Amino acid sequence: GWAGSANDSAFIYWSDDFGETWKASESVAGLNECSIAFAARASDGRVLANCRTHSGAPRAQVTFTDGVPGVVRAVPELVDPGCQGSIISTGRVHHLSHVGHPSERRRMLVRSSMDGGVSWSDGVLVHDGPAAYSQLVPLGGGRQLGLLMEAGHRTAYESISFVRVDQPKLPDGGEPSSPFVWVGLVCVVGCAFSLLVWKRSRNRVRQDALLRVQAQRALSESEMHIEGFDLDRSDKSGEKENGVW
């Protein structure tokens, strides 16, 4: 959610019993549309939130420990016009998708951090044109990431597309591990909040089916087709480039 004012605040809900009961954290003023991932191992209990800020400021991060937020830190290299992003953890590596332009919603990037979000790579430029909201998800095998994003040639809202992105190699030559749980959360005081909990299934078919269902719901008012995981609105024009409109 986004209230569009200085009164925006972010907080998280979490469950220790697979959703039977829920707890709320303390709120953090000045942040909104936060995406979260485990800061280290799930058993560690710490949650890293990467958040949208007001236009002109870089993205910010804060770590919650047992529901208590730490110090909010601006991340200068995460230039952002004020737009939602998505962070996930694949064991030893964190990944972030966001639009990397200081004033416009364009240049969709996927960046990686090998040090728990302290620093971020320059990343992979997925689409150099208009782009907006996005969602990352780890794919089976741990070698690729899936990116569902709004993108287009004239505006960021011409299509919704799914793109596969290779995970970076670790400095020691090892392979990134796959997480067993992924959690994404967006919440703002004064706005409706939404919570999506993805418990990784051993059956990859169930993962693909869930992704399709989520995309169908998001595009319920638009005609669409599913072909190689590309989900495109019917009002698109132009030629497709690298799997993105």
Coordinates of N, CA and C in Angstrom, one line a residue:
G1 N 0.8 -1.2 0.0 CA 0.0 0.0 0.0 C 0.9 1.3 0.0
W2 N 0.2 2.4 -0.3 CA 1.0 3.6 -0.4 C 0.0 4.8 0.0
A3 N 0.3 5.5 1.0 CA -0.6 6.6 1.4 C -0.1 7.9 0.8
G4 N 1.1 8.0 0.3 CA 1.6 9.2 -0.4 C 1.8 10.4 0.5
S5 N 2.2 10.1 1.7 CA 2.4 11.3 2.7 C 3.5 10.9 3.6
A6 N 4.0 11.9 4.3 CA 5.1 11.7 5.3 C 4.6 10.9 6.5
N7 N 3.3 10.6 6.6 CA 2.8 9.7 7.7 C 2.9 8.2 7.4
D8 N 3.4 7.9 6.2 CA 3.6 6.5 5.9 C 4.4 5.8 6.9
S9 N 4.0 4.5 7.2 CA 4.8 3.7 8.1 C 4.8 2.3 7.6
A10 N 5.8 1.5 8.0 CA 5.9 0.1 7.6 C 6.0 -0.8 8.8
F11 N 5.3 -1.9 8.8 CA 5.5 -2.9 9.8 C 5.3 -4.3 9.2
I12 N 5.6 -5.3 10.0 CA 5.4 -6.7 9.5 C 4.5 -7.5 10.4
Y13 N 3.9 -8.5 9.8 CA 3.2 -9.5 10.5 C 4.0 -10.8 10.3
W14 N 4.1 -11.6 11.3 CA 4.7 -12.9 11.1 C 4.0 -14.0 12.0
S15 N 4.2 -15.2 11.5 CA 3.6 -16.4 12.2 C 4.7 -17.4 12.5
D16 N 4.7 -18.0 13.7 CA 5.6 -19.1 14.0 C 4.9 -20.5 14.0
D17 N 3.7 -20.5 13.6 CA 2.9 -21.7 13.6 C 2.1 -22.0 12.3
F18 N 2.8 -21.6 11.2 CA 2.2 -21.8 9.8 C 0.8 -21.1 9.7
G19 N 0.7 -19.9 10.2 CA -0.5 -19.1 10.0 C -1.6 -19.3 11.0
E20 N -1.5 -20.1 12.0 CA -2.5 -20.3 13.0 C -2.7 -19.0 13.8
T21 N -1.6 -18.4 14.2 CA -1.7 -17.1 14.9 C -0.7 -16.2 14.3
W22 N -0.9 -14.9 14.5 CA 0.0 -13.9 13.9 C 0.4 -12.8 14.9
K23 N 1.6 -12.2 14.8 CA 2.1 -11.2 15.6 C 2.4 -10.0 14.7
A24 N 2.4 -8.8 15.3 CA 2.7 -7.6 14.6 C 3.9 -6.9 15.2
S25 N 4.8 -6.4 14.3 CA 6.0 -5.7 14.8 C 5.7 -4.3 15.2
E26 N 6.7 -3.6 15.7 CA 6.6 -2.1 15.8 C 6.7 -1.5 14.4
S27 N 6.1 -0.3 14.3 CA 6.1 0.3 13.0 C 7.3 1.2 12.8
V28 N 7.7 1.5 11.5 CA 8.8 2.3 11.2 C 8.3 3.5 10.3
A29 N 8.4 4.7 10.8 CA 7.9 5.8 10.1 C 8.7 6.2 8.8
G30 N 8.1 6.7 7.8 CA 8.8 7.2 6.6 C 9.0 6.2 5.6
L31 N 8.6 4.9 5.8 CA 8.8 3.9 4.8 C 7.5 3.4 4.3
N32 N 7.5 2.9 3.0 CA 6.3 2.2 2.5 C 6.6 1.2 1.5
E33 N 5.7 0.3 1.2 CA 5.9 -0.7 0.2 C 7.2 -1.5 0.4
C34 N 7.3 -2.1 1.6 CA 8.5 -2.8 1.9 C 8.3 -4.3 1.4
S35 N 9.4 -4.8 0.8 CA 9.5 -6.2 0.5 C 10.4 -6.8 1.5
I36 N 10.2 -8.1 2.0 CA 11.0 -8.6 3.0 C 11.5 -10.0 2.6
A37 N 12.7 -10.4 3.3 CA 13.3 -11.7 3.1 C 14.0 -12.0 4.4
F38 N 14.3 -13.2 4.7 CA 15.1 -13.6 5.8 C 16.5 -13.0 5.7
A39 N 16.9 -12.4 6.8 CA 18.2 -11.7 6.8 C 19.4 -12.7 6.7
A40 N 19.2 -13.9 7.3 CA 20.2 -15.0 7.2 C 19.4 -16.3 7.0
R41 N 19.6 -17.2 7.9 CA 18.8 -18.5 7.9 C 17.4 -18.2 8.5
A42 N 16.4 -19.0 8.1 CA 15.1 -18.8 8.7 C 15.1 -19.0 10.2
S43 N 15.9 -19.9 10.7 CA 16.0 -20.1 12.1 C 16.6 -18.9 12.9
D44 N 17.3 -18.1 12.2 CA 17.9 -16.9 12.8 C 16.8 -15.9 13.3
G45 N 15.7 -15.9 12.6 CA 14.6 -15.0 13.0 C 14.6 -13.6 12.6
R46 N 15.7 -13.1 12.0 CA 15.8 -11.7 11.6 C 15.3 -11.6 10.2
V47 N 14.6 -10.5 9.9 CA 13.9 -10.2 8.6 C 14.5 -8.9 8.1
L48 N 14.9 -8.9 6.8 CA 15.5 -7.8 6.2 C 14.4 -7.2 5.3
A49 N 14.1 -5.9 5.5 CA 13.0 -5.2 4.7 C 13.7 -4.2 3.8
N50 N 13.4 -4.2 2.5 CA 13.9 -3.3 1.6 C 12.7 -2.4 1.1
C51 N 12.8 -1.1 1.2 CA 11.6 -0.3 1.1 C 11.7 0.9 0.1
R52 N 10.5 1.2 -0.4 CA 10.3 2.4 -1.2 C 10.4 3.6 -0.3
T53 N 10.9 4.7 -0.8 CA 10.9 5.9 0.0 C 10.2 7.0 -0.9
H54 N 10.2 8.2 -0.5 CA 9.6 9.3 -1.3 C 10.5 9.6 -2.5
S55 N 9.9 10.2 -3.5 CA 10.6 10.5 -4.8 C 11.9 11.2 -4.5
G56 N 12.9 10.9 -5.2 CA 14.2 11.6 -5.1 C 15.2 11.0 -4.1
A57 N 14.7 10.1 -3.2 CA 15.6 9.4 -2.2 C 15.8 8.0 -2.7
P58 N 17.0 7.4 -2.3 CA 17.3 6.0 -2.7 C 16.4 5.1 -1.8
R59 N 16.4 3.8 -2.2 CA 15.7 2.9 -1.4 C 16.4 2.7 0.0
A60 N 15.6 2.3 1.0 CA 16.1 2.2 2.4 C 15.9 0.8 2.9
Q61 N 16.7 0.4 3.9 CA 16.6 -1.0 4.5 C 16.5 -0.9 6.0
V62 N 15.9 -1.9 6.6 CA 15.8 -2.0 8.0 C 15.7 -3.5 8.3
T63 N 16.3 -3.9 9.4 CA 16.3 -5.3 9.8 C 15.4 -5.4 11.1
F64 N 14.4 -6.3 11.1 CA 13.6 -6.6 12.2 C 14.1 -7.8 12.9
T65 N 14.3 -7.7 14.2 CA 14.6 -8.8 15.1 C 13.6 -9.1 16.1
D66 N 12.9 -10.3 16.0 CA 11.8 -10.6 16.8 C 10.7 -9.4 16.9
G67 N 10.5 -8.8 15.7 CA 9.5 -7.8 15.6 C 10.0 -6.4 16.0
V68 N 11.2 -6.3 16.4 CA 11.7 -4.9 16.8 C 12.6 -4.4 15.6
P69 N 12.3 -3.3 15.1 CA 13.1 -2.7 13.9 C 14.4 -2.2 14.4
G70 N 15.4 -2.3 13.6 CA 16.7 -1.7 13.9 C 16.8 -0.3 13.3
V71 N 18.0 0.1 13.0 CA 18.2 1.5 12.4 C 17.9 1.4 10.9
V72 N 17.1 2.4 10.4 CA 16.8 2.5 9.0 C 18.1 3.1 8.3
R73 N 18.4 2.4 7.2 CA 19.7 2.8 6.5 C 19.3 3.1 5.0
A74 N 19.6 4.3 4.5 CA 19.5 4.5 3.1 C 20.6 3.8 2.4
V75 N 20.3 3.3 1.2 CA 21.3 2.6 0.4 C 21.5 3.4 -0.8
P76 N 22.6 4.2 -0.9 CA 22.9 5.2 -2.0 C 22.9 4.5 -3.4
E77 N 23.4 3.3 -3.5 CA 23.5 2.7 -4.8 C 22.2 2.3 -5.4
L78 N 21.2 2.2 -4.5 CA 19.8 1.8 -5.0 C 19.0 3.0 -5.3
V79 N 19.4 3.6 -6.4 CA 18.7 4.8 -7.0 C 17.3 4.3 -7.4
D80 N 16.3 5.1 -7.0 CA 14.9 4.7 -7.3 C 14.0 5.9 -7.4
P81 N 13.0 5.9 -8.3 CA 12.2 7.1 -8.4 C 11.0 7.1 -7.4
G82 N 10.9 6.1 -6.5 CA 9.8 6.0 -5.6 C 8.8 4.9 -6.2
C83 N 9.2 3.7 -6.1 CA 8.4 2.6 -6.7 C 8.6 1.3 -5.9
Q84 N 7.6 0.4 -6.0 CA 7.7 -0.9 -5.3 C 8.9 -1.7 -5.9
G85 N 9.5 -2.5 -5.1 CA 10.5 -3.5 -5.5 C 10.3 -4.8 -4.8
S86 N 11.2 -5.8 -5.1 CA 11.0 -7.1 -4.5 C 12.3 -7.7 -4.1
I87 N 12.4 -8.1 -2.9 CA 13.7 -8.7 -2.4 C 13.4 -10.2 -1.9
I88 N 14.3 -11.1 -2.3 CA 14.2 -12.5 -1.8 C 15.6 -13.0 -1.4
S89 N 15.6 -14.0 -0.7 CA 16.8 -14.7 -0.3 C 16.9 -16.1 -0.8
T90 N 18.1 -16.4 -1.4 CA 18.3 -17.8 -1.8 C 19.5 -18.4 -1.0
G91 N 19.3 -18.4 0.3 CA 20.3 -18.9 1.2 C 21.4 -17.9 1.5
R92 N 22.5 -17.9 0.7 CA 23.6 -17.1 1.0 C 23.6 -15.8 0.2
V93 N 22.6 -15.6 -0.6 CA 22.5 -14.4 -1.5 C 21.2 -13.8 -1.4
H94 N 21.1 -12.5 -1.4 CA 19.9 -11.7 -1.5 C 19.8 -11.1 -2.9
H95 N 18.5 -11.1 -3.4 CA 18.3 -10.5 -4.8 C 17.2 -9.5 -4.7
L96 N 17.4 -8.4 -5.5 CA 16.4 -7.3 -5.4 C 16.1 -6.9 -6.9
S97 N 14.8 -6.8 -7.1 CA 14.3 -6.2 -8.4 C 13.7 -4.8 -8.1
H98 N 14.1 -3.8 -9.0 CA 13.5 -2.5 -8.8 C 13.9 -1.7 -10.0
V99 N 13.2 -0.5 -10.2 CA 13.5 0.4 -11.3 C 14.6 1.3 -10.9
G100 N 15.7 1.3 -11.7 CA 16.9 2.0 -11.3 C 17.1 3.3 -12.0
H101 N 16.1 4.2 -11.9 CA 16.2 5.5 -12.5 C 15.8 6.5 -11.4
P102 N 16.5 7.7 -11.3 CA 16.3 8.6 -10.2 C 14.9 9.3 -10.2
S103 N 14.3 9.4 -11.4 CA 13.1 10.2 -11.5 C 12.0 9.6 -12.3
E104 N 12.3 8.5 -13.1 CA 11.3 7.9 -14.0 C 11.2 6.4 -13.7
R105 N 10.0 5.9 -14.0 CA 9.8 4.5 -13.8 C 10.3 3.8 -15.1
R106 N 11.5 3.4 -15.1 CA 12.2 2.8 -16.2 C 13.5 2.1 -15.8
R107 N 14.0 1.2 -16.6 CA 15.3 0.5 -16.3 C 15.0 -0.5 -15.1
M108 N 14.4 -1.6 -15.5 CA 14.2 -2.7 -14.5 C 15.5 -3.4 -14.3
L109 N 15.9 -3.5 -13.1 CA 17.2 -4.1 -12.7 C 16.9 -5.3 -11.7
V110 N 17.8 -6.3 -11.8 CA 17.9 -7.3 -10.8 C 19.3 -7.3 -10.2
R111 N 19.4 -6.9 -8.9 CA 20.7 -6.8 -8.3 C 20.9 -7.9 -7.3
S112 N 22.1 -8.2 -6.8 CA 22.4 -9.2 -5.8 C 23.3 -8.7 -4.8
S113 N 23.2 -9.2 -3.6 CA 24.0 -8.9 -2.4 C 24.6 -10.1 -1.8
M114 N 25.9 -10.2 -1.6 CA 26.6 -11.3 -1.0 C 26.8 -11.1 0.5
D115 N 26.5 -9.9 1.0 CA 26.8 -9.6 2.4 C 25.6 -9.2 3.2
G116 N 24.4 -9.8 2.9 CA 23.2 -9.5 3.7 C 22.6 -8.2 3.5
G117 N 22.8 -7.6 2.3 CA 22.2 -6.4 1.9 C 23.0 -5.1 2.3
V118 N 24.2 -5.3 2.8 CA 25.1 -4.2 3.1 C 25.5 -3.5 1.8
S119 N 25.8 -4.2 0.8 CA 26.2 -3.6 -0.5 C 25.5 -4.4 -1.6
W120 N 25.3 -3.8 -2.8 CA 24.6 -4.4 -3.9 C 25.4 -4.3 -5.2
S121 N 25.2 -5.3 -6.0 CA 25.9 -5.3 -7.3 C 25.2 -4.3 -8.3
D122 N 25.9 -4.0 -9.4 CA 25.3 -3.2 -10.4 C 24.1 -3.9 -11.0
G123 N 24.1 -5.2 -11.0 CA 23.0 -6.0 -11.4 C 22.8 -6.2 -12.9
V124 N 21.7 -6.9 -13.2 CA 21.4 -7.2 -14.6 C 20.3 -6.3 -15.1
L125 N 20.5 -5.6 -16.2 CA 19.5 -4.7 -16.8 C 18.5 -5.6 -17.6
V126 N 17.3 -5.8 -17.0 CA 16.3 -6.7 -17.7 C 15.6 -6.0 -18.8
H127 N 15.2 -4.7 -18.5 CA 14.5 -4.0 -19.5 C 14.9 -2.5 -19.4
D128 N 15.3 -1.9 -20.5 CA 15.8 -0.5 -20.4 C 14.7 0.5 -20.6
G129 N 13.5 0.1 -21.0 CA 12.4 1.0 -21.2 C 11.5 1.2 -19.9
P130 N 10.3 1.7 -20.1 CA 9.4 1.9 -19.0 C 9.1 0.6 -18.2
A131 N 9.1 0.7 -16.9 CA 8.8 -0.5 -16.1 C 8.4 0.0 -14.7
A132 N 7.7 -0.8 -14.0 CA 7.2 -0.4 -12.7 C 7.3 -1.5 -11.6
Y133 N 6.1 -2.0 -11.2 CA 6.1 -3.0 -10.1 C 6.7 -4.4 -10.6
S134 N 7.2 -5.1 -9.7 CA 7.8 -6.4 -10.0 C 7.8 -7.4 -8.8
Q135 N 8.0 -8.6 -9.1 CA 8.0 -9.7 -8.1 C 9.0 -10.7 -8.5
L136 N 10.0 -11.0 -7.6 CA 11.0 -12.1 -7.8 C 10.5 -13.3 -7.2
V137 N 10.9 -14.5 -7.7 CA 10.7 -15.8 -7.1 C 11.8 -16.7 -7.5
P138 N 12.3 -17.5 -6.6 CA 13.4 -18.5 -6.9 C 12.7 -19.6 -7.7
L139 N 13.4 -20.1 -8.8 CA 13.0 -21.2 -9.6 C 13.7 -22.5 -9.1
G140 N 13.1 -23.6 -9.5 CA 13.6 -24.9 -9.1 C 15.1 -25.1 -9.6
G141 N 15.8 -25.7 -8.7 CA 17.2 -25.9 -9.1 C 18.2 -24.9 -8.5
G142 N 17.7 -23.7 -8.2 CA 18.5 -22.7 -7.5 C 19.4 -22.0 -8.5
R143 N 19.3 -22.2 -9.8 CA 20.2 -21.5 -10.7 C 19.6 -20.3 -11.4
Q144 N 18.3 -20.1 -11.3 CA 17.6 -19.0 -12.0 C 16.6 -18.4 -11.0
L145 N 16.3 -17.1 -11.4 CA 15.2 -16.4 -10.7 C 14.1 -16.1 -11.7
G146 N 12.9 -16.1 -11.2 CA 11.8 -15.7 -12.1 C 11.4 -14.2 -11.7
L147 N 11.1 -13.4 -12.7 CA 10.7 -12.0 -12.5 C 9.4 -11.7 -13.2
L148 N 8.4 -11.4 -12.5 CA 7.1 -11.0 -13.0 C 7.1 -9.4 -12.9
M149 N 6.9 -8.7 -14.0 CA 7.0 -7.3 -14.0 C 6.1 -6.6 -14.9
E150 N 5.8 -5.3 -14.6 CA 5.1 -4.4 -15.5 C 6.1 -3.8 -16.3
A151 N 5.9 -3.7 -17.7 CA 6.8 -3.1 -18.6 C 6.2 -2.8 -19.9
G152 N 6.8 -1.9 -20.7 CA 6.3 -1.6 -22.0 C 7.3 -0.7 -22.8
H153 N 6.9 -0.2 -23.9 CA 7.7 0.6 -24.8 C 7.4 2.1 -24.5
R154 N 6.1 2.4 -24.4 CA 5.6 3.8 -24.2 C 5.4 4.1 -22.8
T155 N 4.7 3.2 -22.1 CA 4.5 3.3 -20.7 C 4.8 2.0 -20.0
A156 N 4.9 2.1 -18.6 CA 5.2 0.9 -17.9 C 4.1 -0.1 -17.7
Y157 N 2.9 0.3 -18.2 CA 1.7 -0.5 -17.9 C 1.1 -1.2 -19.1
E158 N 1.9 -1.4 -20.2 CA 1.4 -2.0 -21.4 C 1.3 -3.5 -21.3
S159 N 2.1 -4.1 -20.4 CA 2.1 -5.6 -20.3 C 2.6 -6.0 -19.0
I160 N 2.3 -7.3 -18.7 CA 2.9 -8.0 -17.5 C 3.6 -9.2 -18.1
S161 N 4.9 -9.3 -17.9 CA 5.7 -10.3 -18.5 C 6.5 -11.1 -17.4
F162 N 6.8 -12.3 -17.7 CA 7.6 -13.1 -16.9 C 9.0 -13.4 -17.6
V163 N 10.1 -13.2 -16.9 CA 11.4 -13.3 -17.4 C 12.3 -14.2 -16.5
R164 N 13.1 -15.0 -17.0 CA 14.1 -15.8 -16.3 C 15.4 -15.1 -16.2
V165 N 16.0 -15.0 -15.0 CA 17.3 -14.3 -14.9 C 18.2 -15.3 -14.2
D166 N 19.5 -15.5 -14.7 CA 20.4 -16.3 -14.1 C 20.9 -15.8 -12.7
Q167 N 21.1 -16.6 -11.7 CA 21.7 -16.2 -10.5 C 23.2 -16.0 -10.6
P168 N 23.8 -15.1 -9.9 CA 25.2 -14.9 -10.0 C 26.0 -16.0 -9.3
K169 N 27.2 -16.2 -9.8 CA 28.1 -17.2 -9.1 C 28.6 -16.6 -7.8
L170 N 28.7 -17.4 -6.8 CA 29.3 -17.0 -5.5 C 30.8 -16.8 -5.7
P171 N 31.4 -15.9 -4.9 CA 32.8 -15.6 -4.9 C 33.7 -16.9 -4.7
D172 N 33.2 -17.8 -3.9 CA 34.0 -19.0 -3.6 C 33.7 -20.1 -4.7
G173 N 32.9 -19.8 -5.7 CA 32.7 -20.8 -6.7 C 31.5 -21.7 -6.4
G174 N 30.9 -21.5 -5.2 CA 29.8 -22.4 -4.9 C 28.5 -22.0 -5.6
E175 N 27.5 -22.8 -5.4 CA 26.2 -22.5 -6.0 C 25.2 -21.9 -4.9
P176 N 24.4 -20.9 -5.3 CA 23.4 -20.4 -4.4 C 22.5 -21.5 -4.0
S177 N 22.0 -21.6 -2.8 CA 21.1 -22.6 -2.3 C 19.7 -22.1 -2.5
S178 N 18.7 -23.0 -2.6 CA 17.3 -22.6 -2.7 C 16.7 -22.5 -1.3
P179 N 15.9 -21.5 -1.1 CA 15.2 -21.3 0.2 C 14.0 -22.3 0.3
F180 N 13.7 -22.6 1.6 CA 12.5 -23.5 1.7 C 11.2 -22.6 2.0
V181 N 11.4 -21.4 2.3 CA 10.3 -20.5 2.5 C 10.6 -19.1 2.0
W182 N 9.6 -18.5 1.3 CA 9.8 -17.2 0.8 C 8.6 -16.4 1.3
V183 N 8.9 -15.2 1.8 CA 7.8 -14.4 2.4 C 7.9 -13.0 1.8
G184 N 6.8 -12.5 1.3 CA 6.8 -11.1 0.8 C 5.7 -10.3 1.5
L185 N 6.0 -9.1 1.9 CA 5.0 -8.3 2.7 C 5.0 -6.9 2.3
V186 N 3.9 -6.3 2.1 CA 3.8 -4.8 1.9 C 2.7 -4.3 2.8
C187 N 3.1 -3.3 3.7 CA 2.1 -2.8 4.5 C 2.4 -1.3 4.9
V188 N 1.4 -0.5 5.0 CA 1.5 0.9 5.3 C 0.4 1.3 6.2
V189 N 0.7 2.1 7.3 CA -0.4 2.5 8.2 C -1.3 3.5 7.4
G190 N -2.6 3.3 7.6 CA -3.6 4.1 6.9 C -4.0 3.5 5.5
C191 N -3.3 2.5 5.1 CA -3.6 1.8 3.8 C -4.0 0.4 4.1
A192 N -4.6 -0.2 3.1 CA -4.8 -1.7 3.1 C -3.4 -2.3 2.9
F193 N -3.2 -3.5 3.6 CA -1.9 -4.2 3.4 C -2.2 -5.6 2.9
S194 N -1.3 -6.1 2.2 CA -1.4 -7.5 1.7 C -0.2 -8.3 2.1
L195 N -0.5 -9.6 2.3 CA 0.5 -10.5 2.7 C 0.5 -11.7 1.9
L196 N 1.6 -12.1 1.3 CA 1.7 -13.3 0.5 C 2.8 -14.2 1.1
V197 N 2.4 -15.4 1.5 CA 3.4 -16.3 2.1 C 3.5 -17.5 1.2
W198 N 4.7 -17.7 0.7 CA 5.0 -18.8 -0.3 C 5.8 -19.8 0.5
K199 N 5.2 -21.0 0.7 CA 5.9 -22.1 1.3 C 6.3 -23.0 0.2
R200 N 7.6 -23.1 0.0 CA 8.2 -23.8 -1.2 C 7.8 -25.3 -1.1
S201 N 7.2 -25.7 -2.2 CA 6.7 -27.1 -2.3 C 7.8 -27.9 -3.0
R202 N 7.8 -29.2 -2.7 CA 8.7 -30.1 -3.3 C 8.3 -30.4 -4.7
N203 N 7.0 -30.1 -5.0 CA 6.5 -30.4 -6.3 C 6.5 -29.1 -7.1
R204 N 7.4 -29.0 -8.1 CA 7.6 -27.8 -8.9 C 6.3 -27.5 -9.7
V205 N 5.5 -28.5 -10.0 CA 4.3 -28.2 -10.8 C 3.4 -27.4 -10.0
R206 N 3.3 -27.6 -8.6 CA 2.5 -26.7 -7.8 C 2.9 -25.3 -7.8
Q207 N 4.3 -25.1 -7.8 CA 4.8 -23.7 -7.9 C 4.3 -23.0 -9.2
D208 N 4.5 -23.7 -10.3 CA 4.1 -23.1 -11.6 C 2.6 -22.8 -11.6
A209 N 1.8 -23.7 -11.1 CA 0.4 -23.5 -11.1 C 0.0 -22.3 -10.2
L210 N 0.6 -22.2 -9.1 CA 0.3 -21.0 -8.2 C 0.6 -19.7 -8.9
L211 N 1.8 -19.7 -9.6 CA 2.2 -18.5 -10.3 C 1.1 -18.1 -11.3
R212 N 0.6 -19.1 -12.1 CA -0.4 -18.9 -13.1 C -1.6 -18.3 -12.5
V213 N -2.1 -18.9 -11.3 CA -3.3 -18.5 -10.7 C -3.2 -17.0 -10.2
Q214 N -2.0 -16.6 -9.6 CA -1.8 -15.3 -9.2 C -1.9 -14.3 -10.4
A215 N -1.2 -14.7 -11.5 CA -1.2 -13.8 -12.6 C -2.6 -13.7 -13.2
Q216 N -3.4 -14.7 -13.2 CA -4.8 -14.7 -13.8 C -5.6 -13.7 -12.9
R217 N -5.5 -13.8 -11.6 CA -6.2 -12.9 -10.7 C -5.9 -11.5 -11.0
A218 N -4.6 -11.2 -11.1 CA -4.1 -9.8 -11.3 C -4.6 -9.3 -12.6
L219 N -4.8 -10.1 -13.6 CA -5.3 -9.6 -14.9 C -6.7 -10.0 -15.2
S220 N -7.5 -10.1 -14.2 CA -8.9 -10.6 -14.4 C -9.7 -9.7 -15.3
E221 N -9.3 -8.4 -15.4 CA -10.1 -7.5 -16.2 C -9.5 -7.3 -17.6
S222 N -8.5 -8.1 -17.9 CA -7.8 -8.0 -19.2 C -7.8 -9.3 -19.9
E223 N -7.8 -9.3 -21.2 CA -7.6 -10.5 -21.9 C -6.1 -10.9 -21.8
M224 N -5.8 -12.1 -21.8 CA -4.4 -12.5 -21.7 C -4.2 -13.9 -22.2
H225 N -3.0 -14.3 -22.5 CA -2.7 -15.7 -22.8 C -1.4 -16.1 -22.1
I226 N -1.3 -17.4 -21.9 CA -0.1 -17.9 -21.2 C 0.7 -18.7 -22.2
E227 N 1.9 -18.3 -22.5 CA 2.8 -18.9 -23.5 C 4.2 -18.8 -23.0
G228 N 4.8 -19.8 -22.6 CA 6.1 -19.8 -22.1 C 6.3 -18.8 -20.9
F229 N 5.2 -18.7 -20.1 CA 5.2 -17.9 -18.9 C 5.2 -16.4 -19.2
D230 N 4.9 -16.0 -20.4 CA 4.8 -14.6 -20.8 C 3.3 -14.2 -20.6
L231 N 3.0 -13.2 -19.8 CA 1.6 -12.8 -19.6 C 1.5 -11.4 -20.1
D232 N 0.7 -11.2 -21.2 CA 0.7 -9.9 -21.9 C -0.7 -9.4 -22.0
R233 N -0.9 -8.1 -21.8 CA -2.2 -7.5 -22.0 C -2.6 -7.5 -23.4
S234 N -3.9 -7.4 -23.7 CA -4.3 -7.5 -25.1 C -4.2 -6.1 -25.8
D235 N -3.9 -5.0 -25.1 CA -3.8 -3.7 -25.8 C -2.4 -3.4 -26.1
K236 N -1.5 -4.3 -26.2 CA -0.1 -4.0 -26.5 C 0.1 -3.7 -27.9
S237 N 1.2 -3.0 -28.2 CA 1.6 -2.8 -29.6 C 3.1 -2.8 -29.7
G238 N 3.6 -2.8 -30.9 CA 5.1 -2.9 -31.1 C 5.5 -4.3 -31.2
E239 N 6.8 -4.5 -31.2 CA 7.4 -5.8 -31.4 C 8.0 -6.2 -30.0
K240 N 8.0 -7.5 -29.8 CA 8.6 -8.0 -28.6 C 10.1 -8.1 -28.6
E241 N 10.8 -7.7 -27.6 CA 12.2 -7.7 -27.5 C 12.7 -8.4 -26.3
N242 N 13.4 -9.5 -26.5 CA 14.0 -10.2 -25.3 C 12.9 -10.7 -24.3
G243 N 11.8 -11.0 -24.9 CA 10.7 -11.6 -24.0 C 9.9 -10.5 -23.3
V244 N 10.2 -9.2 -23.5 CA 9.5 -8.1 -22.8 C 8.9 -7.1 -23.8
W245 N 7.7 -6.7 -23.5 CA 7.1 -5.6 -24.4 C 7.5 -4.3 -23.9

